[in-house]
JSON list of C-alpha atoms in Angstrom, two decimals:
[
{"chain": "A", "resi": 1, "resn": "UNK", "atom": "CA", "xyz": [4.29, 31.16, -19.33]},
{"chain": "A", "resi": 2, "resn": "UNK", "atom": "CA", "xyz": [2.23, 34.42, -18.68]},
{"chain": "A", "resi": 3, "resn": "UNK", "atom": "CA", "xyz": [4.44, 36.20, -16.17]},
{"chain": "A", "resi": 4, "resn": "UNK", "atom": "CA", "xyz": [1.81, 38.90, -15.24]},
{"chain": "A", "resi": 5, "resn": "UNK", "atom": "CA", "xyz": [-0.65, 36.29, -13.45]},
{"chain": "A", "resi": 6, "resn": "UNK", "atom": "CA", "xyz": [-0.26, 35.52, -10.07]},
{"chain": "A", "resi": 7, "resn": "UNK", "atom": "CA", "xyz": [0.53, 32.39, -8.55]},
{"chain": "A", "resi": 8, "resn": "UNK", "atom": "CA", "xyz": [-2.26, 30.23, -7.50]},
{"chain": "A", "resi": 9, "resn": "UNK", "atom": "CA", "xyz": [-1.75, 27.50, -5.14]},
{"chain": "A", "resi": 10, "resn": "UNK", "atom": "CA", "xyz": [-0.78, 23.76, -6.17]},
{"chain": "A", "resi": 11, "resn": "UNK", "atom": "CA", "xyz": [-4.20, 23.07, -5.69]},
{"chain": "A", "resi": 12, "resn": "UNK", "atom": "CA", "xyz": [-5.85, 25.50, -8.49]},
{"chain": "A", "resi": 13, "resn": "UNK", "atom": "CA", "xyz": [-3.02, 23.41, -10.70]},
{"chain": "A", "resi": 14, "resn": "UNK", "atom": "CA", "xyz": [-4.65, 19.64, -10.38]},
{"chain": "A", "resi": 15, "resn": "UNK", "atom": "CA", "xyz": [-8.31, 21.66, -10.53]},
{"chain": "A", "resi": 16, "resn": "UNK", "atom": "CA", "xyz": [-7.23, 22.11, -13.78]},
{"chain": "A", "resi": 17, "resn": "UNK", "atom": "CA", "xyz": [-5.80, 18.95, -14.94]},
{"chain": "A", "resi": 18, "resn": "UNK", "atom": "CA", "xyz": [-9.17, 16.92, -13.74]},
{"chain": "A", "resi": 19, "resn": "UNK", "atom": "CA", "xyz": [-11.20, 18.94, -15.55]},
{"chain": "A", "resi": 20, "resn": "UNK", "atom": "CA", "xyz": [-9.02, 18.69, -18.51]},
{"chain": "A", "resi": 21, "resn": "UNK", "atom": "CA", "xyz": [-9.24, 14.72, -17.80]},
{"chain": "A", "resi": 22, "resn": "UNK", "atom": "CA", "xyz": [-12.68, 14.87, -17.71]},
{"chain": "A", "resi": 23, "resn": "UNK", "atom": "CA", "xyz": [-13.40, 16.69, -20.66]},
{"chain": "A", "resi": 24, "resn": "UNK", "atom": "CA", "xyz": [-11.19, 14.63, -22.18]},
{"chain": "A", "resi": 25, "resn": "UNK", "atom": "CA", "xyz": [-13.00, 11.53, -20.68]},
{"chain": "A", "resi": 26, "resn": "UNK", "atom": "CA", "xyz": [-16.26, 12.65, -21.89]},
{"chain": "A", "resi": 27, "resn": "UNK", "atom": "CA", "xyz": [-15.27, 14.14, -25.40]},
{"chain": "A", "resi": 28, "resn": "UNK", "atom": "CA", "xyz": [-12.33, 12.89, -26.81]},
{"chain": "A", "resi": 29, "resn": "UNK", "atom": "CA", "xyz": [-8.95, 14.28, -26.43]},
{"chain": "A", "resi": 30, "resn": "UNK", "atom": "CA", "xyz": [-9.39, 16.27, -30.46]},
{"chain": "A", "resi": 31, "resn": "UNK", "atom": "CA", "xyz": [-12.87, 18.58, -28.68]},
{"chain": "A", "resi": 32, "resn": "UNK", "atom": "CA", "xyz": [-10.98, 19.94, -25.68]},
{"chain": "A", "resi": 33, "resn": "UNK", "atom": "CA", "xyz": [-10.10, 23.51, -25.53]},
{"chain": "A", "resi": 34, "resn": "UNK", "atom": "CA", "xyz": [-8.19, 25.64, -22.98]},
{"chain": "A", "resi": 35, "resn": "UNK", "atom": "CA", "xyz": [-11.20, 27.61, -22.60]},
{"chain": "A", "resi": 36, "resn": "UNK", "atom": "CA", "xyz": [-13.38, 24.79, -21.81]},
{"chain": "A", "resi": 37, "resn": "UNK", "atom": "CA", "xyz": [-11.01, 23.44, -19.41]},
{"chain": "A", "resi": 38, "resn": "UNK", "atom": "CA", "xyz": [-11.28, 26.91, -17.66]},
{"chain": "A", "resi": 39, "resn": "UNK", "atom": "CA", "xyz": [-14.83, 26.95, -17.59]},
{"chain": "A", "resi": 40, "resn": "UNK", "atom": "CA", "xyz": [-15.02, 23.09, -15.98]},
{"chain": "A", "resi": 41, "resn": "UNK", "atom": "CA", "xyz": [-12.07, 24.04, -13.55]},
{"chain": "A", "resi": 42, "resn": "UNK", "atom": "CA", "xyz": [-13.82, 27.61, -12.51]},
{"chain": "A", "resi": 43, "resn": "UNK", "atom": "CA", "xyz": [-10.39, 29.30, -13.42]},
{"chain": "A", "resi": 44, "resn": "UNK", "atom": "CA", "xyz": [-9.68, 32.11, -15.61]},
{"chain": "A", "resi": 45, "resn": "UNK", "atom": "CA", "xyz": [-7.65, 31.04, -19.51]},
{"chain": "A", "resi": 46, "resn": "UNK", "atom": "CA", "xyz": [-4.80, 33.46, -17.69]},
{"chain": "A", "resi": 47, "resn": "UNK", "atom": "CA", "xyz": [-4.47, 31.23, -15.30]},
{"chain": "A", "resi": 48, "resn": "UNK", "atom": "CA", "xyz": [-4.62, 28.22, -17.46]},
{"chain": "A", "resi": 49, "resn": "UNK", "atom": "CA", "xyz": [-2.00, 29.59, -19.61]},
{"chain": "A", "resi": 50, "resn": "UNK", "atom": "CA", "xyz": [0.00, 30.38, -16.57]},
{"chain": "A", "resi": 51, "resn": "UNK", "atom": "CA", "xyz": [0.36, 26.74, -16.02]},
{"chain": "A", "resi": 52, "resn": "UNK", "atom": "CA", "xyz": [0.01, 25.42, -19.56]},
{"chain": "A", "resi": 53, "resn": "UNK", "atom": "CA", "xyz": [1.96, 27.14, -22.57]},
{"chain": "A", "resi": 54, "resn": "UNK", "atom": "CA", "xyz": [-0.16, 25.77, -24.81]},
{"chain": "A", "resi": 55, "resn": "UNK", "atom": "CA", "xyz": [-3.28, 23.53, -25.43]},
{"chain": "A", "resi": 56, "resn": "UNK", "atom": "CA", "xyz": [-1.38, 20.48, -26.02]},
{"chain": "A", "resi": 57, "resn": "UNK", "atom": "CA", "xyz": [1.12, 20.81, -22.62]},
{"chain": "A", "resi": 58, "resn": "UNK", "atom": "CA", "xyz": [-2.20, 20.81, -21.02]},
{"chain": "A", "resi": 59, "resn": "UNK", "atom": "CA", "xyz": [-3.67, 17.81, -22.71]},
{"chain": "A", "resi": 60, "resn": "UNK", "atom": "CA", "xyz": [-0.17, 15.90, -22.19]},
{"chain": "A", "resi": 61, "resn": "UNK", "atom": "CA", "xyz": [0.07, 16.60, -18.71]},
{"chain": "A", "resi": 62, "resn": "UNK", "atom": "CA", "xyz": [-3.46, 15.81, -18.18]},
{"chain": "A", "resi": 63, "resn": "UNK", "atom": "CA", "xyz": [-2.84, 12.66, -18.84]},
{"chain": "A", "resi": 64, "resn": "UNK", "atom": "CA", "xyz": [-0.01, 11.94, -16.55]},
{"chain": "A", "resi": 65, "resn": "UNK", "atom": "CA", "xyz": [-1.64, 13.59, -14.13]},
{"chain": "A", "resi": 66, "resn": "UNK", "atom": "CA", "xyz": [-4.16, 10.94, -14.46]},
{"chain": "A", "resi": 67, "resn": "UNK", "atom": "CA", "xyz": [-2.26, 7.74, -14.31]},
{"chain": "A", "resi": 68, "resn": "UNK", "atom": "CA", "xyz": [0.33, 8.79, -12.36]},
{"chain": "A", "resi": 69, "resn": "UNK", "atom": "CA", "xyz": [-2.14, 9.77, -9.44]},
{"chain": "A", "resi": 70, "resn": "UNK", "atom": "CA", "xyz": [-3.93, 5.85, -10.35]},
{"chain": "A", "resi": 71, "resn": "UNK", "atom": "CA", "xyz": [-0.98, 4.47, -9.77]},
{"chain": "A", "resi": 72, "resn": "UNK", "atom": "CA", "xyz": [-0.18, 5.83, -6.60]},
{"chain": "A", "resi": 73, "resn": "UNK", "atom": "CA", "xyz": [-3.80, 4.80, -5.57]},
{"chain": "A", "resi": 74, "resn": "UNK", "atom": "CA", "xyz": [-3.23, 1.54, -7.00]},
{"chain": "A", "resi": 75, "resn": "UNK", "atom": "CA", "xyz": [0.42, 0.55, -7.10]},
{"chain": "A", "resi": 76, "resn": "UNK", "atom": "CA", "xyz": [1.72, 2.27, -4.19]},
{"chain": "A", "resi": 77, "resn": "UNK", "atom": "CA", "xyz": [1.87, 0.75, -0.74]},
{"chain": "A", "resi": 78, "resn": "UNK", "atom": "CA", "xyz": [-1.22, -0.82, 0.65]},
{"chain": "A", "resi": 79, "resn": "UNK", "atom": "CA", "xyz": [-0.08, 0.42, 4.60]},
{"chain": "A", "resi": 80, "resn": "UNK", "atom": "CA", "xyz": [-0.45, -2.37, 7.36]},
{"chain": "A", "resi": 81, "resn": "UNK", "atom": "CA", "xyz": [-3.81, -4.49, 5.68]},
{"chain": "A", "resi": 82, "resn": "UNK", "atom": "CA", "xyz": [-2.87, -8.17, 5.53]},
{"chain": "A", "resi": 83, "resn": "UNK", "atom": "CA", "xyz": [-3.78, -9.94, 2.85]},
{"chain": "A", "resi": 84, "resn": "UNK", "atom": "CA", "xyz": [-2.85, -12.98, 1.03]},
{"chain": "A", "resi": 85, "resn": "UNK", "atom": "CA", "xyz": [-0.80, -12.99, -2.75]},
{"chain": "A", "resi": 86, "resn": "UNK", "atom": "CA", "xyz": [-4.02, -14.51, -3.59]},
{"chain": "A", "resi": 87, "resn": "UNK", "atom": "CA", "xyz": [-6.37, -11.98, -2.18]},
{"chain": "A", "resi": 88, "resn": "UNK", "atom": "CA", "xyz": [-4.04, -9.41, -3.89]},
{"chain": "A", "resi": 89, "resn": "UNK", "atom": "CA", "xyz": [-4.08, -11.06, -7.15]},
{"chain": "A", "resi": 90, "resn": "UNK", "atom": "CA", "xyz": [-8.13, -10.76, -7.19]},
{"chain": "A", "resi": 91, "resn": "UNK", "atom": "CA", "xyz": [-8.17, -7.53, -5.61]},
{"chain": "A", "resi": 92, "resn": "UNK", "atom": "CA", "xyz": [-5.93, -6.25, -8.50]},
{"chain": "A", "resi": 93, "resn": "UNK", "atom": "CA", "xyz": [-7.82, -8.25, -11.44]},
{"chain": "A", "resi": 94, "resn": "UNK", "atom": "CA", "xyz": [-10.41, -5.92, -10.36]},
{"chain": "A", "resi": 95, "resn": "UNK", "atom": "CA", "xyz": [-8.97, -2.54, -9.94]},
{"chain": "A", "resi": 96, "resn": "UNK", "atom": "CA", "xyz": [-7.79, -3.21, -13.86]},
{"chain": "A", "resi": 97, "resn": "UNK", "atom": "CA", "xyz": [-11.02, -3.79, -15.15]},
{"chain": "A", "resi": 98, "resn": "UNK", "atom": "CA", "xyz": [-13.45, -0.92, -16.59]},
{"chain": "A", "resi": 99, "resn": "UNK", "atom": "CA", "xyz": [-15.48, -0.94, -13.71]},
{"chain": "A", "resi": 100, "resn": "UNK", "atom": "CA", "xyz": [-18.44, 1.67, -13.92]},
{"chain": "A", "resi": 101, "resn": "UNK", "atom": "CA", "xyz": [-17.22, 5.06, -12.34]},
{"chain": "A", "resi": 102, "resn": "UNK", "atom": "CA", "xyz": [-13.30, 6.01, -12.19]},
{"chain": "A", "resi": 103, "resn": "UNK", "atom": "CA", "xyz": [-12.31, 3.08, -13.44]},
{"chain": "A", "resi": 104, "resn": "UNK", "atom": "CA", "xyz": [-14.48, 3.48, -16.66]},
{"chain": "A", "resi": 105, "resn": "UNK", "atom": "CA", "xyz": [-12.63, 7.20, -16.75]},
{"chain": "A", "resi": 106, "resn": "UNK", "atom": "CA", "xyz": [-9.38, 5.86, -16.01]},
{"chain": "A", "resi": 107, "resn": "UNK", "atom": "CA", "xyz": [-9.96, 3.43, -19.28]},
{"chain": "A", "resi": 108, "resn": "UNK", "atom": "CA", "xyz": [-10.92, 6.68, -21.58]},
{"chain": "A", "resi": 109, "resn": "UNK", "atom": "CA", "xyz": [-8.04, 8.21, -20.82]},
{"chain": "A", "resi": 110, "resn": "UNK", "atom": "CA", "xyz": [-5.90, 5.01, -21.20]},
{"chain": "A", "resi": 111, "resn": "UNK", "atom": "CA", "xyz": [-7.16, 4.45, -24.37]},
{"chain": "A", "resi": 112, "resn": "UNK", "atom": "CA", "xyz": [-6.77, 8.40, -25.28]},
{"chain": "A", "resi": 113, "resn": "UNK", "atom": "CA", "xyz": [-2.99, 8.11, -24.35]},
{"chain": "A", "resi": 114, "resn": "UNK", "atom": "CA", "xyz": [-2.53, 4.83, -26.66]},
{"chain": "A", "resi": 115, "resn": "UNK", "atom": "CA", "xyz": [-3.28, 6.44, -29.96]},
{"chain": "A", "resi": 116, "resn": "UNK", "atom": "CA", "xyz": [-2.22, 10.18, -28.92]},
{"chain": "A", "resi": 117, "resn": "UNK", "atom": "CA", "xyz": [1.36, 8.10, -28.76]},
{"chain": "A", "resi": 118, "resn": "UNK", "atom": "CA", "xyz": [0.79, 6.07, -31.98]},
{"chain": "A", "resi": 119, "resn": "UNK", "atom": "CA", "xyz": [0.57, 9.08, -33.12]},
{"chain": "A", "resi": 120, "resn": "UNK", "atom": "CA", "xyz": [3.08, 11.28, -31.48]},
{"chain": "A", "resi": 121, "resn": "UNK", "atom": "CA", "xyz": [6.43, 9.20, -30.64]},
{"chain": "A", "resi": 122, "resn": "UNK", "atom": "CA", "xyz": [7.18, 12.19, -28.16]},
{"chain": "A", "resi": 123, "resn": "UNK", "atom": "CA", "xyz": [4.88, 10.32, -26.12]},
{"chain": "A", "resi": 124, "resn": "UNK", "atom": "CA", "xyz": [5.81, 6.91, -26.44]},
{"chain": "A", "resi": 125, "resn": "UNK", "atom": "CA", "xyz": [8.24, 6.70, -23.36]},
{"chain": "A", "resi": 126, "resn": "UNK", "atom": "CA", "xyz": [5.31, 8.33, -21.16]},
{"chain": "A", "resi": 127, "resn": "UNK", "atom": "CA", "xyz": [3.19, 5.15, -22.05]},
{"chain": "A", "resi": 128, "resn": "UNK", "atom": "CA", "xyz": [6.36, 3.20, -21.37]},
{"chain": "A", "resi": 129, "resn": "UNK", "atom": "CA", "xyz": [7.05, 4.49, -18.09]},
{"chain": "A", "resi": 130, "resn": "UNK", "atom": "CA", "xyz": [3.58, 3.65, -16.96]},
{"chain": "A", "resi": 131, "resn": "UNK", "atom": "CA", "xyz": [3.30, 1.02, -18.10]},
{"chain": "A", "resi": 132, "resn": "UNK", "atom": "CA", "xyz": [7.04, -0.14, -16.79]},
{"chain": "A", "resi": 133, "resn": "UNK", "atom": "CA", "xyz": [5.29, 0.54, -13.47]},
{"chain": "A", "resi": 134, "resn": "UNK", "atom": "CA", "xyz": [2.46, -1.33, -13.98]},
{"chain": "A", "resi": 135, "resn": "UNK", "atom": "CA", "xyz": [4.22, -4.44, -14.69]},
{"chain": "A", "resi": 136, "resn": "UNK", "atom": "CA", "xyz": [6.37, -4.09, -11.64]},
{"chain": "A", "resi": 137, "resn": "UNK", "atom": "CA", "xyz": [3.48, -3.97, -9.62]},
{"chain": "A", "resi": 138, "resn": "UNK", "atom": "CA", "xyz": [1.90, -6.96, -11.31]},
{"chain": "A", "resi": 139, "resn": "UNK", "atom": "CA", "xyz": [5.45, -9.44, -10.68]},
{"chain": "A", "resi": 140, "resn": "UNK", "atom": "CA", "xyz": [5.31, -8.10, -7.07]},
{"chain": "A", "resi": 141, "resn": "UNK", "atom": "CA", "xyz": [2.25, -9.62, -6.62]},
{"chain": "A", "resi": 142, "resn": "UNK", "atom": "CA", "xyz": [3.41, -13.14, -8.55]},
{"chain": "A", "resi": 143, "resn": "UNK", "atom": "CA", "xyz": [6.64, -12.94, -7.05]},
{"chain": "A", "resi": 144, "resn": "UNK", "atom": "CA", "xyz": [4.81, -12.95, -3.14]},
{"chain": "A", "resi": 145, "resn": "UNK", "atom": "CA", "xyz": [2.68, -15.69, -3.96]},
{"chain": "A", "resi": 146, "resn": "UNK", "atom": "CA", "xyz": [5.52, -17.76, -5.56]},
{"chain": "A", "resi": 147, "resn": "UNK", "atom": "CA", "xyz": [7.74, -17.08, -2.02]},
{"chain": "A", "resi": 148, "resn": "UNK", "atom": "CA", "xyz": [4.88, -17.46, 0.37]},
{"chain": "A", "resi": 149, "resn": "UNK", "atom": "CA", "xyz": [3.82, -21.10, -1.60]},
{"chain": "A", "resi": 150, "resn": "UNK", "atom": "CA", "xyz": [0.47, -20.05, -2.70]},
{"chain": "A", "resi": 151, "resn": "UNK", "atom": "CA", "xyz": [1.78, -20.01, -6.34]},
{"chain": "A", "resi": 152, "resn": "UNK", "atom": "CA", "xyz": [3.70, -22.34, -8.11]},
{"chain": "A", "resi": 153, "resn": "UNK", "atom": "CA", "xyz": [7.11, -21.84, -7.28]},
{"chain": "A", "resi": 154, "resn": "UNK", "atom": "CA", "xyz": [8.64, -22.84, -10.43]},
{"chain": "A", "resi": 155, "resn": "UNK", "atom": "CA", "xyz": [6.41, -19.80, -12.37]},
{"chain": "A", "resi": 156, "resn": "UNK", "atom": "CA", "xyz": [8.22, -17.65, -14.50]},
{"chain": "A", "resi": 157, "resn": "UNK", "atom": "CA", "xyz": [7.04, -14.10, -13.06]},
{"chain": "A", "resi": 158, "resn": "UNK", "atom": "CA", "xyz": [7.87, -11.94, -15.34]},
{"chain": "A", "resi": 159, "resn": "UNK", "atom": "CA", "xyz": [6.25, -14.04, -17.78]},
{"chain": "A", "resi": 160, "resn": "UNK", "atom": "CA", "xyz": [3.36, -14.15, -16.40]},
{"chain": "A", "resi": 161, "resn": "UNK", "atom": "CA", "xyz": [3.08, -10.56, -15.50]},
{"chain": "A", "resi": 162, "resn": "UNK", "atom": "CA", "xyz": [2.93, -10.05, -19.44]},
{"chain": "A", "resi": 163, "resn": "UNK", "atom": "CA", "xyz": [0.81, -12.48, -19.77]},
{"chain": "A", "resi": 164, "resn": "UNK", "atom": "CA", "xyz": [-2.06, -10.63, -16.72]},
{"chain": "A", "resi": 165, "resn": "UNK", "atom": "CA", "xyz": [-1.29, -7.33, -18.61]},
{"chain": "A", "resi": 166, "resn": "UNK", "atom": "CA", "xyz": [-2.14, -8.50, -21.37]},
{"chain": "A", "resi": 167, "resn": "UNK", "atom": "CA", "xyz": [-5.43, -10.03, -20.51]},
{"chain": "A", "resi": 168, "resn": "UNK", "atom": "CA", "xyz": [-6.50, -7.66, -18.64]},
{"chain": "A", "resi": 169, "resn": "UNK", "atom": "CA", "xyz": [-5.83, -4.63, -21.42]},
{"chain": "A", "resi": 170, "resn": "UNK", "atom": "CA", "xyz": [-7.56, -7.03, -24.27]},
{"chain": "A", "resi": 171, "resn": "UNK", "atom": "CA", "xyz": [-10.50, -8.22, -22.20]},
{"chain": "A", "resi": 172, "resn": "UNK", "atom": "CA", "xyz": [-10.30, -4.48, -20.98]},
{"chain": "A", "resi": 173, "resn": "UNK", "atom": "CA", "xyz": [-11.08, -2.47, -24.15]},
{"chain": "A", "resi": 174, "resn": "UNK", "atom": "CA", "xyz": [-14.19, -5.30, -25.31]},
{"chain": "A", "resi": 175, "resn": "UNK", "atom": "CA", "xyz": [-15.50, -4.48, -22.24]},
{"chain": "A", "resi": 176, "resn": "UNK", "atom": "CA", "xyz": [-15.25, -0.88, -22.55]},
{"chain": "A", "resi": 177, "resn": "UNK", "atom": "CA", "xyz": [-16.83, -0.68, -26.13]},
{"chain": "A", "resi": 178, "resn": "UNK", "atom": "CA", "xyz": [-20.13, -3.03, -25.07]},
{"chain": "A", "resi": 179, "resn": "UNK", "atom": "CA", "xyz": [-18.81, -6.43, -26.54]},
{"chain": "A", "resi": 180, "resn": "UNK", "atom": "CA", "xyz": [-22.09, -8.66, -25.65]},
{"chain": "A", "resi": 181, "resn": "UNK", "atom": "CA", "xyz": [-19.52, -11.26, -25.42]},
{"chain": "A", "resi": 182, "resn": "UNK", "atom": "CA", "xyz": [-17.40, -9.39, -22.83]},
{"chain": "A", "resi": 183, "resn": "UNK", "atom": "CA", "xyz": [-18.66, -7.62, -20.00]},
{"chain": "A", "resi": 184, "resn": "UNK", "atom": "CA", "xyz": [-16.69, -6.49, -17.34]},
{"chain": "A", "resi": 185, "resn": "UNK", "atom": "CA", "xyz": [-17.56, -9.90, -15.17]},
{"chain": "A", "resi": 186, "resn": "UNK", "atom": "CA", "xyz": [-16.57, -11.82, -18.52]},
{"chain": "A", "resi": 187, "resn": "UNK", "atom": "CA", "xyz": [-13.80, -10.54, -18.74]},
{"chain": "A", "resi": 188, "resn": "UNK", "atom": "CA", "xyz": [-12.40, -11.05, -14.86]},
{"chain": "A", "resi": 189, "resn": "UNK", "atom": "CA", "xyz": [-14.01, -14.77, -15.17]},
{"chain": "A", "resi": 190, "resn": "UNK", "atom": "CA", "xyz": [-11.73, -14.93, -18.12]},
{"chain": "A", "resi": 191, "resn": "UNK", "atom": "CA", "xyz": [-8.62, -13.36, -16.67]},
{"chain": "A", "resi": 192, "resn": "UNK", "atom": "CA", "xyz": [-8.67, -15.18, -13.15]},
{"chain": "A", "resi": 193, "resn": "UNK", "atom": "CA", "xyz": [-9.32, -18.28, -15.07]},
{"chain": "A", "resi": 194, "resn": "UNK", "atom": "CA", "xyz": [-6.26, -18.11, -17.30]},
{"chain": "A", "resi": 195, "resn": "UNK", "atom": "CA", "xyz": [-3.83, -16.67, -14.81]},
{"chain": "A", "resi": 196, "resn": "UNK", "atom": "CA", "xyz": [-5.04, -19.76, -12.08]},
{"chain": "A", "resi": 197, "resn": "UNK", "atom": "CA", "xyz": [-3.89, -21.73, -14.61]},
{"chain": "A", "resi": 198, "resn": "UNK", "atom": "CA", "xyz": [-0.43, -20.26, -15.02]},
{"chain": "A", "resi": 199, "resn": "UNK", "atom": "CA", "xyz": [0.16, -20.07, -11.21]},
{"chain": "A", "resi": 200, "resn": "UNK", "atom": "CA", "xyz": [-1.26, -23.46, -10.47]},
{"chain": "A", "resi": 201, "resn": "UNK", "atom": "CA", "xyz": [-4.50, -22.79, -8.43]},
{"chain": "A", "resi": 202, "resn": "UNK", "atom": "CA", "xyz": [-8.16, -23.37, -8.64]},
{"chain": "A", "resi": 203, "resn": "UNK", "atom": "CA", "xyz": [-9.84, -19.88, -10.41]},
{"chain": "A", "resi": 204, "resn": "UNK", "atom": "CA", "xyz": [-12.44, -19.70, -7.78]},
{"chain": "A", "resi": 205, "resn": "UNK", "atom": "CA", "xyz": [-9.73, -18.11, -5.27]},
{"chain": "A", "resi": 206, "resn": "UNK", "atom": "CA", "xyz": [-9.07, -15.15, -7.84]},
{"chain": "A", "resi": 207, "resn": "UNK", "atom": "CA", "xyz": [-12.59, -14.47, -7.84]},
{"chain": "A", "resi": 208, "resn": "UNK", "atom": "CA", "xyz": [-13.57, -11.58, -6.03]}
]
């Protein structure tokens, strides 16, 4: 790191990772330069560097950045709203969906992270860890339904957790890439029925 540039707060640090994430967003991971990133962020390269060693430290933690702040949004605690396992279920069909706006974004750089670690094993255990958390999240939400009765108790939940991952990242990317078969309302008809199935309720309640 430069050692001549002063310290800037924490602050001037995440301006700098979103605009790196949406650069990245917007152009592809392969078009984004330090320089760019300084431009978007309203920061000097010094200061970039002071942060970043190099281009791809910036790109890497970019990404982080990105998911790891989604999943606090997302998988952290939901503070003192009651709602039913049900309710939560939907709400979360939803929030994993390519919904137009930062959900859309979110997707990019999902998708950006999959084949920068196909490509890059160094990676791999980043896309692990999140997605590690993810699941968690997702059997926390089966598991409540299963104790509270509104599931069926006999569900398997981790099995089912795979199974809502991986519905939601396949009708996910269709959606994200126009299929005319799979919209984003397609695709969480398709999910909620599927997963109603596997907990034993009627699909209409997972609709949001």
């Amino acid at each position: 790191m430069t050692s001549g540039v002063e310290a800037a707060p924490r602050s001037s640090r995440e301006r700098i990772l979103e605009a790196a994430c949406d650069l990245i967003a917007a152009d592809g991971i392969d078009d984004v330069r330090i320089a760019r990133v300084a431009t978007r962020a309203g920061a000097s390269t010094a200061l970039v560097h002071h942060y970043f060693s190099t281009r791809e430290e910036l790109l890497e933690e970019a990404l982080i950045h990105s998911f790891e702040r989604a999943g606090e949004e997302r998988f952290g605690e939901q503070g003192e709203v009651e709602e039913t396992a049900t309710r939560a279920l939907a709400r979360a069909i939803g929030e994993c969906l390519p919904l137009p706006g930062s959900q859309e974004r979110e997707w990019v750089l999902w998708v950006e992270l999959w084949l920068r670690a196909v490509r890059e094993p160094g990676l791999r255990p980043v896309a692990a860890r999140l997605y590690e958390r993810y699941r968690r999240w997702m059997a926390a939400l089966i598991l409540t339904g299963t104790e509270s009765g509104e599931f069926d108790v006999d569900v398997d939940v981790d099995a089912v957790a795979d199974v809502a991952m991986a519905l939601l990242d396949g009708t996910g990317v269709r959606a994200l890439i126009d299929d005319p078969a799979m919209d984003v309302e397609a695709a969480r008809t398709l999910v909620a029925e599927r997963l109603a199935t596997e907990l034993g309720i009627e699909a209409a309640a997972l609709a949001q």
